[in-house]
């Protein structure tokens, strides 16, 4: 894939079927039993990304990327986070991780 193809995918505003508002999609990292990556989709369609180095909840930051109508200036990033949420959901469906 090149940047032109990526832009075509990331510039389309449609919703990804199978994702739900007010849901979090979380996956443990591959190399450590501690860290997680999560994408949360708010009720307003904003996306939040959170990296937690400690699975017990210690030390994390969350970043929000808003819908265009809510002042969002990073629509491709927001769409990429929706794609990431879909990837996490698909991986969790195919290979559930459970607690380590």
PDB file of N, CA and C in Angstrom:
ATOM      1  N   UNK A   1       0.847  -1.171   0.000  1.00  0.00           N
ATOM      2  CA  UNK A   1       0.000   0.000   0.000  1.00  0.00           C
ATOM      3  C   UNK A   1       0.893   1.235   0.000  1.00  0.00           C
ATOM      4  N   UNK A   2       0.483   2.237  -0.756  1.00  0.00           N
ATOM      5  CA  UNK A   2       1.218   3.499  -0.756  1.00  0.00           C
ATOM      6  C   UNK A   2       0.381   4.578  -0.073  1.00  0.00           C
ATOM      7  N   UNK A   3       0.949   5.776   0.070  1.00  0.00           N
ATOM      8  CA  UNK A   3       0.256   6.857   0.771  1.00  0.00           C
ATOM      9  C   UNK A   3      -1.043   7.273   0.080  1.00  0.00           C
ATOM     10  N   UNK A   4      -1.071   7.232  -1.226  1.00  0.00           N
ATOM     11  CA  UNK A   4      -2.292   7.586  -1.947  1.00  0.00           C
ATOM     12  C   UNK A   4      -3.411   6.595  -1.605  1.00  0.00           C
ATOM     13  N   UNK A   5      -3.084   5.310  -1.568  1.00  0.00           N
ATOM     14  CA  UNK A   5      -4.080   4.294  -1.217  1.00  0.00           C
ATOM     15  C   UNK A   5      -4.507   4.436   0.242  1.00  0.00           C
ATOM     16  N   UNK A   6      -3.547   4.694   1.115  1.00  0.00           N
ATOM     17  CA  UNK A   6      -3.861   4.881   2.540  1.00  0.00           C
ATOM     18  C   UNK A   6      -4.772   6.087   2.718  1.00  0.00           C
ATOM     19  N   UNK A   7      -4.493   7.170   2.007  1.00  0.00           N
ATOM     20  CA  UNK A   7      -5.317   8.366   2.104  1.00  0.00           C
ATOM     21  C   UNK A   7      -6.745   8.081   1.656  1.00  0.00           C
ATOM     22  N   UNK A   8      -6.903   7.283   0.622  1.00  0.00           N
ATOM     23  CA  UNK A   8      -8.239   6.931   0.127  1.00  0.00           C
ATOM     24  C   UNK A   8      -9.039   6.209   1.204  1.00  0.00           C
ATOM     25  N   UNK A   9      -8.394   5.297   1.925  1.00  0.00           N
ATOM     26  CA  UNK A   9      -9.066   4.555   3.002  1.00  0.00           C
ATOM     27  C   UNK A   9      -9.342   5.481   4.187  1.00  0.00           C
ATOM     28  N   UNK A  10      -8.345   6.247   4.584  1.00  0.00           N
ATOM     29  CA  UNK A  10      -8.458   7.067   5.788  1.00  0.00           C
ATOM     30  C   UNK A  10      -9.340   8.302   5.611  1.00  0.00           C
ATOM     31  N   UNK A  11      -9.579   8.713   4.390  1.00  0.00           N
ATOM     32  CA  UNK A  11     -10.393   9.902   4.152  1.00  0.00           C
ATOM     33  C   UNK A  11     -11.883   9.613   4.073  1.00  0.00           C
ATOM     34  N   UNK A  12     -12.260   8.355   3.991  1.00  0.00           N
ATOM     35  CA  UNK A  12     -13.686   8.015   3.931  1.00  0.00           C
ATOM     36  C   UNK A  12     -14.282   8.118   5.330  1.00  0.00           C
ATOM     37  N   UNK A  13     -15.366   8.869   5.473  1.00  0.00           N
ATOM     38  CA  UNK A  13     -15.918   9.112   6.811  1.00  0.00           C
ATOM     39  C   UNK A  13     -16.840   8.012   7.350  1.00  0.00           C
ATOM     40  N   UNK A  14     -17.123   6.981   6.561  1.00  0.00           N
ATOM     41  CA  UNK A  14     -18.130   6.028   7.022  1.00  0.00           C
ATOM     42  C   UNK A  14     -17.693   5.249   8.262  1.00  0.00           C
ATOM     43  N   UNK A  15     -18.711   4.744   8.936  1.00  0.00           N
ATOM     44  CA  UNK A  15     -18.540   3.957  10.146  1.00  0.00           C
ATOM     45  C   UNK A  15     -18.098   2.541   9.793  1.00  0.00           C
ATOM     46  N   UNK A  16     -17.396   1.875  10.686  1.00  0.00           N
ATOM     47  CA  UNK A  16     -16.990   0.489  10.476  1.00  0.00           C
ATOM     48  C   UNK A  16     -18.011  -0.406  11.172  1.00  0.00           C
ATOM     49  N   UNK A  17     -18.763  -1.160  10.383  1.00  0.00           N
ATOM     50  CA  UNK A  17     -19.763  -2.063  10.959  1.00  0.00           C
ATOM     51  C   UNK A  17     -19.093  -3.071  11.878  1.00  0.00           C
ATOM     52  N   UNK A  18     -19.748  -3.363  12.994  1.00  0.00           N
ATOM     53  CA  UNK A  18     -19.213  -4.302  13.975  1.00  0.00           C
ATOM     54  C   UNK A  18     -18.588  -3.616  15.176  1.00  0.00           C
ATOM     55  N   UNK A  19     -18.273  -2.317  15.045  1.00  0.00           N
ATOM     56  CA  UNK A  19     -17.787  -1.545  16.181  1.00  0.00           C
ATOM     57  C   UNK A  19     -18.986  -0.898  16.861  1.00  0.00           C
ATOM     58  N   UNK A  20     -18.862  -0.675  18.155  1.00  0.00           N
ATOM     59  CA  UNK A  20     -19.968  -0.102  18.909  1.00  0.00           C
ATOM     60  C   UNK A  20     -19.526   1.159  19.642  1.00  0.00           C
ATOM     61  N   UNK A  21     -20.456   2.122  19.708  1.00  0.00           N
ATOM     62  CA  UNK A  21     -20.226   3.306  20.530  1.00  0.00           C
ATOM     63  C   UNK A  21     -20.186   2.877  21.991  1.00  0.00           C
ATOM     64  N   UNK A  22     -19.531   3.667  22.808  1.00  0.00           N
ATOM     65  CA  UNK A  22     -19.429   3.389  24.247  1.00  0.00           C
ATOM     66  C   UNK A  22     -18.779   2.023  24.521  1.00  0.00           C
ATOM     67  N   UNK A  23     -17.779   1.684  23.712  1.00  0.00           N
ATOM     68  CA  UNK A  23     -17.086   0.402  23.860  1.00  0.00           C
ATOM     69  C   UNK A  23     -15.579   0.625  23.860  1.00  0.00           C
ATOM     70  N   UNK A  24     -14.890  -0.296  24.532  1.00  0.00           N
ATOM     71  CA  UNK A  24     -13.429  -0.247  24.550  1.00  0.00           C
ATOM     72  C   UNK A  24     -12.908  -1.541  23.936  1.00  0.00           C
ATOM     73  N   UNK A  25     -11.908  -1.403  23.097  1.00  0.00           N
ATOM     74  CA  UNK A  25     -11.257  -2.535  22.438  1.00  0.00           C
ATOM     75  C   UNK A  25      -9.819  -2.555  22.949  1.00  0.00           C
ATOM     76  N   UNK A  26      -9.466  -3.631  23.677  1.00  0.00           N
ATOM     77  CA  UNK A  26      -8.198  -3.694  24.408  1.00  0.00           C
ATOM     78  C   UNK A  26      -7.444  -4.971  24.023  1.00  0.00           C
ATOM     79  N   UNK A  27      -6.128  -4.829  23.909  1.00  0.00           N
ATOM     80  CA  UNK A  27      -5.274  -5.970  23.582  1.00  0.00           C
ATOM     81  C   UNK A  27      -3.990  -5.878  24.391  1.00  0.00           C
ATOM     82  N   UNK A  28      -3.571  -7.007  24.970  1.00  0.00           N
ATOM     83  CA  UNK A  28      -2.286  -7.058  25.670  1.00  0.00           C
ATOM     84  C   UNK A  28      -1.160  -7.076  24.650  1.00  0.00           C
ATOM     85  N   UNK A  29      -0.039  -6.462  25.020  1.00  0.00           N
ATOM     86  CA  UNK A  29       1.114  -6.493  24.125  1.00  0.00           C
ATOM     87  C   UNK A  29       1.659  -7.912  24.006  1.00  0.00           C
ATOM     88  N   UNK A  30       2.421  -8.171  22.956  1.00  0.00           N
ATOM     89  CA  UNK A  30       2.929  -9.512  22.685  1.00  0.00           C
ATOM     90  C   UNK A  30       4.119  -9.896  23.566  1.00  0.00           C
ATOM     91  N   UNK A  31       4.964  -8.934  23.947  1.00  0.00           N
ATOM     92  CA  UNK A  31       6.222  -9.257  24.605  1.00  0.00           C
ATOM     93  C   UNK A  31       6.186  -9.246  26.124  1.00  0.00           C
ATOM     94  N   UNK A  32       5.143  -8.724  26.714  1.00  0.00           N
ATOM     95  CA  UNK A  32       5.104  -8.605  28.161  1.00  0.00           C
ATOM     96  C   UNK A  32       3.704  -8.905  28.656  1.00  0.00           C
ATOM     97  N   UNK A  33       3.597  -9.478  29.808  1.00  0.00           N
ATOM     98  CA  UNK A  33       2.254  -9.735  30.323  1.00  0.00           C
ATOM     99  C   UNK A  33       1.599  -8.499  30.939  1.00  0.00           C
ATOM    100  N   UNK A  34       2.244  -7.356  30.843  1.00  0.00           N
ATOM    101  CA  UNK A  34       1.741  -6.190  31.561  1.00  0.00           C
ATOM    102  C   UNK A  34       1.008  -5.176  30.702  1.00  0.00           C
ATOM    103  N   UNK A  35       1.575  -4.780  29.602  1.00  0.00           N
ATOM    104  CA  UNK A  35       1.059  -3.634  28.860  1.00  0.00           C
ATOM    105  C   UNK A  35      -0.178  -3.924  28.034  1.00  0.00           C
ATOM    106  N   UNK A  36      -1.014  -2.902  27.881  1.00  0.00           N
ATOM    107  CA  UNK A  36      -2.187  -3.011  27.030  1.00  0.00           C
ATOM    108  C   UNK A  36      -2.305  -1.783  26.135  1.00  0.00           C
ATOM    109  N   UNK A  37      -2.963  -1.983  25.028  1.00  0.00           N
ATOM    110  CA  UNK A  37      -3.315  -0.932  24.103  1.00  0.00           C
ATOM    111  C   UNK A  37      -4.828  -0.945  24.003  1.00  0.00           C
ATOM    112  N   UNK A  38      -5.455   0.198  24.149  1.00  0.00           N
ATOM    113  CA  UNK A  38      -6.915   0.245  24.094  1.00  0.00           C
ATOM    114  C   UNK A  38      -7.378   1.420  23.257  1.00  0.00           C
ATOM    115  N   UNK A  39      -8.439   1.168  22.500  1.00  0.00           N
ATOM    116  CA  UNK A  39      -9.142   2.227  21.787  1.00  0.00           C
ATOM    117  C   UNK A  39     -10.559   2.232  22.334  1.00  0.00           C
ATOM    118  N   UNK A  40     -10.983   3.390  22.804  1.00  0.00           N
ATOM    119  CA  UNK A  40     -12.347   3.545  23.306  1.00  0.00           C
ATOM    120  C   UNK A  40     -13.094   4.452  22.339  1.00  0.00           C
ATOM    121  N   UNK A  41     -14.323   4.047  22.031  1.00  0.00           N
ATOM    122  CA  UNK A  41     -15.179   4.862  21.177  1.00  0.00           C
ATOM    123  C   UNK A  41     -16.278   5.425  22.058  1.00  0.00           C
ATOM    124  N   UNK A  42     -16.309   6.737  22.180  1.00  0.00           N
ATOM    125  CA  UNK A  42     -17.298   7.391  23.026  1.00  0.00           C
ATOM    126  C   UNK A  42     -18.674   7.413  22.384  1.00  0.00           C
ATOM    127  N   UNK A  43     -19.649   7.797  23.156  1.00  0.00           N
ATOM    128  CA  UNK A  43     -21.012   7.880  22.677  1.00  0.00           C
ATOM    129  C   UNK A  43     -21.202   8.915  21.582  1.00  0.00           C
ATOM    130  N   UNK A  44     -20.264   9.854  21.496  1.00  0.00           N
ATOM    131  CA  UNK A  44     -20.325  10.901  20.487  1.00  0.00           C
ATOM    132  C   UNK A  44     -19.497  10.570  19.250  1.00  0.00           C
ATOM    133  N   UNK A  45     -18.869   9.373  19.235  1.00  0.00           N
ATOM    134  CA  UNK A  45     -18.046   8.973  18.103  1.00  0.00           C
ATOM    135  C   UNK A  45     -16.596   9.379  18.212  1.00  0.00           C
ATOM    136  N   UNK A  46     -16.250  10.158  19.232  1.00  0.00           N
ATOM    137  CA  UNK A  46     -14.843  10.478  19.457  1.00  0.00           C
ATOM    138  C   UNK A  46     -14.096   9.193  19.780  1.00  0.00           C
ATOM    139  N   UNK A  47     -12.823   9.147  19.401  1.00  0.00           N
ATOM    140  CA  UNK A  47     -11.996   7.990  19.731  1.00  0.00           C
ATOM    141  C   UNK A  47     -10.938   8.402  20.740  1.00  0.00           C
ATOM    142  N   UNK A  48     -10.614   7.488  21.637  1.00  0.00           N
ATOM    143  CA  UNK A  48      -9.608   7.696  22.666  1.00  0.00           C
ATOM    144  C   UNK A  48      -8.627   6.535  22.569  1.00  0.00           C
ATOM    145  N   UNK A  49      -7.352   6.842  22.604  1.00  0.00           N
ATOM    146  CA  UNK A  49      -6.337   5.790  22.620  1.00  0.00           C
ATOM    147  C   UNK A  49      -5.621   5.849  23.958  1.00  0.00           C
ATOM    148  N   UNK A  50      -5.363   4.680  24.506  1.00  0.00           N
ATOM    149  CA  UNK A  50      -4.731   4.583  25.818  1.00  0.00           C
ATOM    150  C   UNK A  50      -3.694   3.470  25.789  1.00  0.00           C
ATOM    151  N   UNK A  51      -2.512   3.782  26.230  1.00  0.00           N
ATOM    152  CA  UNK A  51      -1.455   2.784  26.384  1.00  0.00           C
ATOM    153  C   UNK A  51      -1.186   2.653  27.873  1.00  0.00           C
ATOM    154  N   UNK A  52      -1.351   1.443  28.371  1.00  0.00           N
ATOM    155  CA  UNK A  52      -1.153   1.193  29.792  1.00  0.00           C
ATOM    156  C   UNK A  52       0.028   0.236  29.953  1.00  0.00           C
ATOM    157  N   UNK A  53       1.167   0.720  30.465  1.00  0.00           N
ATOM    158  CA  UNK A  53       2.314  -0.159  30.636  1.00  0.00           C
ATOM    159  C   UNK A  53       2.119  -1.180  31.747  1.00  0.00           C
ATOM    160  N   UNK A  54       1.218  -0.912  32.684  1.00  0.00           N
ATOM    161  CA  UNK A  54       0.976  -1.807  33.813  1.00  0.00           C
ATOM    162  C   UNK A  54      -0.473  -2.256  33.759  1.00  0.00           C
ATOM    163  N   UNK A  55      -0.708  -3.538  33.543  1.00  0.00           N
ATOM    164  CA  UNK A  55      -2.080  -4.017  33.343  1.00  0.00           C
ATOM    165  C   UNK A  55      -2.956  -3.854  34.574  1.00  0.00           C
ATOM    166  N   UNK A  56      -2.365  -3.550  35.714  1.00  0.00           N
ATOM    167  CA  UNK A  56      -3.161  -3.318  36.917  1.00  0.00           C
ATOM    168  C   UNK A  56      -3.689  -1.886  36.969  1.00  0.00           C
ATOM    169  N   UNK A  57      -3.443  -1.118  35.909  1.00  0.00           N
ATOM    170  CA  UNK A  57      -4.030   0.213  35.812  1.00  0.00           C
ATOM    171  C   UNK A  57      -3.117   1.353  36.192  1.00  0.00           C
ATOM    172  N   UNK A  58      -1.908   1.063  36.595  1.00  0.00           N
ATOM    173  CA  UNK A  58      -0.997   2.129  36.991  1.00  0.00           C
ATOM    174  C   UNK A  58      -0.338   2.778  35.791  1.00  0.00           C
ATOM    175  N   UNK A  59      -0.280   4.076  35.787  1.00  0.00           N
ATOM    176  CA  UNK A  59       0.454   4.818  34.784  1.00  0.00           C
ATOM    177  C   UNK A  59      -0.074   4.711  33.371  1.00  0.00           C
ATOM    178  N   UNK A  60      -0.999   5.563  33.004  1.00  0.00           N
ATOM    179  CA  UNK A  60      -1.476   5.569  31.632  1.00  0.00           C
ATOM    180  C   UNK A  60      -1.859   6.985  31.224  1.00  0.00           C
ATOM    181  N   UNK A  61      -1.873   7.194  29.937  1.00  0.00           N
ATOM    182  CA  UNK A  61      -2.346   8.443  29.360  1.00  0.00           C
ATOM    183  C   UNK A  61      -3.383   8.102  28.306  1.00  0.00           C
ATOM    184  N   UNK A  62      -4.348   8.977  28.152  1.00  0.00           N
ATOM    185  CA  UNK A  62      -5.384   8.797  27.148  1.00  0.00           C
ATOM    186  C   UNK A  62      -5.425  10.041  26.273  1.00  0.00           C
ATOM    187  N   UNK A  63      -5.521   9.837  24.978  1.00  0.00           N
ATOM    188  CA  UNK A  63      -5.599  10.936  24.026  1.00  0.00           C
ATOM    189  C   UNK A  63      -6.910  10.820  23.259  1.00  0.00           C
ATOM    190  N   UNK A  64      -7.583  11.965  23.014  1.00  0.00           N
ATOM    191  CA  UNK A  64      -8.870  11.946  22.318  1.00  0.00           C
ATOM    192  C   UNK A  64      -8.746  12.606  20.955  1.00  0.00           C
ATOM    193  N   UNK A  65      -9.371  11.970  19.985  1.00  0.00           N
ATOM    194  CA  UNK A  65      -9.469  12.509  18.630  1.00  0.00           C
ATOM    195  C   UNK A  65     -10.947  12.624  18.306  1.00  0.00           C
ATOM    196  N   UNK A  66     -11.390  13.868  18.129  1.00  0.00           N
ATOM    197  CA  UNK A  66     -12.816  14.187  18.033  1.00  0.00           C
ATOM    198  C   UNK A  66     -13.378  14.016  16.624  1.00  0.00           C
ATOM    199  N   UNK A  67     -14.717  13.879  16.615  1.00  0.00           N
ATOM    200  CA  UNK A  67     -15.455  13.921  15.364  1.00  0.00           C
ATOM    201  C   UNK A  67     -15.278  15.320  14.764  1.00  0.00           C
ATOM    202  N   UNK A  68     -15.446  15.441  13.468  1.00  0.00           N
ATOM    203  CA  UNK A  68     -15.266  16.730  12.805  1.00  0.00           C
ATOM    204  C   UNK A  68     -16.201  17.779  13.387  1.00  0.00           C
ATOM    205  N   UNK A  69     -17.461  17.416  13.609  1.00  0.00           N
ATOM    206  CA  UNK A  69     -18.431  18.366  14.148  1.00  0.00           C
ATOM    207  C   UNK A  69     -18.108  18.823  15.558  1.00  0.00           C
ATOM    208  N   UNK A  70     -17.294  18.052  16.283  1.00  0.00           N
ATOM    209  CA  UNK A  70     -16.920  18.403  17.642  1.00  0.00           C
ATOM    210  C   UNK A  70     -15.596  19.127  17.724  1.00  0.00           C
ATOM    211  N   UNK A  71     -15.099  19.585  16.566  1.00  0.00           N
ATOM    212  CA  UNK A  71     -13.848  20.324  16.556  1.00  0.00           C
ATOM    213  C   UNK A  71     -12.643  19.485  16.181  1.00  0.00           C
ATOM    214  N   UNK A  72     -12.877  18.252  15.765  1.00  0.00           N
ATOM    215  CA  UNK A  72     -11.766  17.372  15.402  1.00  0.00           C
ATOM    216  C   UNK A  72     -10.998  17.867  14.193  1.00  0.00           C
ATOM    217  N   UNK A  73      -9.686  17.887  14.324  1.00  0.00           N
ATOM    218  CA  UNK A  73      -8.820  18.334  13.238  1.00  0.00           C
ATOM    219  C   UNK A  73      -7.955  17.204  12.704  1.00  0.00           C
ATOM    220  N   UNK A  74      -8.171  15.995  13.223  1.00  0.00           N
ATOM    221  CA  UNK A  74      -7.332  14.854  12.833  1.00  0.00           C
ATOM    222  C   UNK A  74      -8.222  13.701  12.391  1.00  0.00           C
ATOM    223  N   UNK A  75      -8.993  13.932  11.346  1.00  0.00           N
ATOM    224  CA  UNK A  75      -9.976  12.935  10.925  1.00  0.00           C
ATOM    225  C   UNK A  75      -9.343  11.646  10.424  1.00  0.00           C
ATOM    226  N   UNK A  76      -8.196  11.722   9.787  1.00  0.00           N
ATOM    227  CA  UNK A  76      -7.516  10.493   9.349  1.00  0.00           C
ATOM    228  C   UNK A  76      -7.003   9.706  10.547  1.00  0.00           C
ATOM    229  N   UNK A  77      -6.501  10.412  11.548  1.00  0.00           N
ATOM    230  CA  UNK A  77      -6.042   9.730  12.767  1.00  0.00           C
ATOM    231  C   UNK A  77      -7.225   9.059  13.450  1.00  0.00           C
ATOM    232  N   UNK A  78      -8.353   9.761  13.541  1.00  0.00           N
ATOM    233  CA  UNK A  78      -9.556   9.179  14.145  1.00  0.00           C
ATOM    234  C   UNK A  78      -9.978   7.919  13.388  1.00  0.00           C
ATOM    235  N   UNK A  79      -9.955   7.988  12.059  1.00  0.00           N
ATOM    236  CA  UNK A  79     -10.325   6.814  11.246  1.00  0.00           C
ATOM    237  C   UNK A  79      -9.318   5.684  11.454  1.00  0.00           C
ATOM    238  N   UNK A  80      -8.031   6.010  11.557  1.00  0.00           N
ATOM    239  CA  UNK A  80      -7.015   4.988  11.810  1.00  0.00           C
ATOM    240  C   UNK A  80      -7.258   4.311  13.155  1.00  0.00           C
ATOM    241  N   UNK A  81      -7.706   5.087  14.151  1.00  0.00           N
ATOM    242  CA  UNK A  81      -8.009   4.498  15.454  1.00  0.00           C
ATOM    243  C   UNK A  81      -9.234   3.586  15.372  1.00  0.00           C
ATOM    244  N   UNK A  82     -10.200   3.942  14.533  1.00  0.00           N
ATOM    245  CA  UNK A  82     -11.338   3.032  14.306  1.00  0.00           C
ATOM    246  C   UNK A  82     -10.860   1.737  13.649  1.00  0.00           C
ATOM    247  N   UNK A  83      -9.941   1.856  12.694  1.00  0.00           N
ATOM    248  CA  UNK A  83      -9.368   0.659  12.067  1.00  0.00           C
ATOM    249  C   UNK A  83      -8.588  -0.166  13.087  1.00  0.00           C
ATOM    250  N   UNK A  84      -7.865   0.507  13.982  1.00  0.00           N
ATOM    251  CA  UNK A  84      -7.146  -0.187  15.048  1.00  0.00           C
ATOM    252  C   UNK A  84      -8.127  -0.906  15.969  1.00  0.00           C
ATOM    253  N   UNK A  85      -9.220  -0.250  16.325  1.00  0.00           N
ATOM    254  CA  UNK A  85     -10.244  -0.896  17.157  1.00  0.00           C
ATOM    255  C   UNK A  85     -10.786  -2.139  16.464  1.00  0.00           C
ATOM    256  N   UNK A  86     -11.020  -2.043  15.149  1.00  0.00           N
ATOM    257  CA  UNK A  86     -11.503  -3.203  14.389  1.00  0.00           C
ATOM    258  C   UNK A  86     -10.459  -4.319  14.391  1.00  0.00           C
ATOM    259  N   UNK A  87      -9.184  -3.963  14.246  1.00  0.00           N
ATOM    260  CA  UNK A  87      -8.113  -4.963  14.266  1.00  0.00           C
ATOM    261  C   UNK A  87      -8.039  -5.655  15.625  1.00  0.00           C
ATOM    262  N   UNK A  88      -8.155  -4.887  16.698  1.00  0.00           N
ATOM    263  CA  UNK A  88      -8.139  -5.460  18.047  1.00  0.00           C
ATOM    264  C   UNK A  88      -9.323  -6.404  18.224  1.00  0.00           C
ATOM    265  N   UNK A  89     -10.507  -5.984  17.790  1.00  0.00           N
ATOM    266  CA  UNK A  89     -11.694  -6.830  17.907  1.00  0.00           C
ATOM    267  C   UNK A  89     -11.503  -8.132  17.140  1.00  0.00           C
ATOM    268  N   UNK A  90     -11.012  -8.040  15.917  1.00  0.00           N
ATOM    269  CA  UNK A  90     -10.804  -9.239  15.107  1.00  0.00           C
ATOM    270  C   UNK A  90      -9.769 -10.170  15.734  1.00  0.00           C
ATOM    271  N   UNK A  91      -8.645  -9.606  16.224  1.00  0.00           N
ATOM    272  CA  UNK A  91      -7.636 -10.438  16.890  1.00  0.00           C
ATOM    273  C   UNK A  91      -8.190 -11.071  18.159  1.00  0.00           C
ATOM    274  N   UNK A  92      -8.969 -10.311  18.929  1.00  0.00           N
ATOM    275  CA  UNK A  92      -9.562 -10.873  20.137  1.00  0.00           C
ATOM    276  C   UNK A  92     -10.566 -11.971  19.820  1.00  0.00           C
ATOM    277  N   UNK A  93     -11.309 -11.802  18.725  1.00  0.00           N
ATOM    278  CA  UNK A  93     -12.253 -12.840  18.316  1.00  0.00           C
ATOM    279  C   UNK A  93     -11.515 -14.108  17.889  1.00  0.00           C
ATOM    280  N   UNK A  94     -10.413 -13.941  17.127  1.00  0.00           N
ATOM    281  CA  UNK A  94      -9.648 -15.084  16.608  1.00  0.00           C
ATOM    282  C   UNK A  94      -8.726 -15.710  17.651  1.00  0.00           C
ATOM    283  N   UNK A  95      -8.188 -14.888  18.548  1.00  0.00           N
ATOM    284  CA  UNK A  95      -7.195 -15.364  19.498  1.00  0.00           C
ATOM    285  C   UNK A  95      -7.361 -14.633  20.831  1.00  0.00           C
ATOM    286  N   UNK A  96      -8.388 -15.000  21.605  1.00  0.00           N
ATOM    287  CA  UNK A  96      -8.603 -14.319  22.899  1.00  0.00           C
ATOM    288  C   UNK A  96      -7.379 -14.449  23.778  1.00  0.00           C
ATOM    289  N   UNK A  97      -7.081 -13.385  24.504  1.00  0.00           N
ATOM    290  CA  UNK A  97      -5.884 -13.402  25.351  1.00  0.00           C
ATOM    291  C   UNK A  97      -6.186 -13.756  26.798  1.00  0.00           C
ATOM    292  N   UNK A  98      -7.316 -13.368  27.314  1.00  0.00           N
ATOM    293  CA  UNK A  98      -7.605 -13.653  28.721  1.00  0.00           C
ATOM    294  C   UNK A  98      -6.572 -13.048  29.638  1.00  0.00           C
ATOM    295  N   UNK A  99      -6.587 -13.463  30.890  1.00  0.00           N
ATOM    296  CA  UNK A  99      -5.601 -12.960  31.858  1.00  0.00           C
ATOM    297  C   UNK A  99      -4.374 -13.835  31.814  1.00  0.00           C
ATOM    298  N   UNK A 100      -3.219 -13.188  31.936  1.00  0.00           N
ATOM    299  CA  UNK A 100      -1.963 -13.955  31.939  1.00  0.00           C
ATOM    300  C   UNK A 100      -1.496 -14.143  33.346  1.00  0.00           C
TER     301      UNK A 100
END
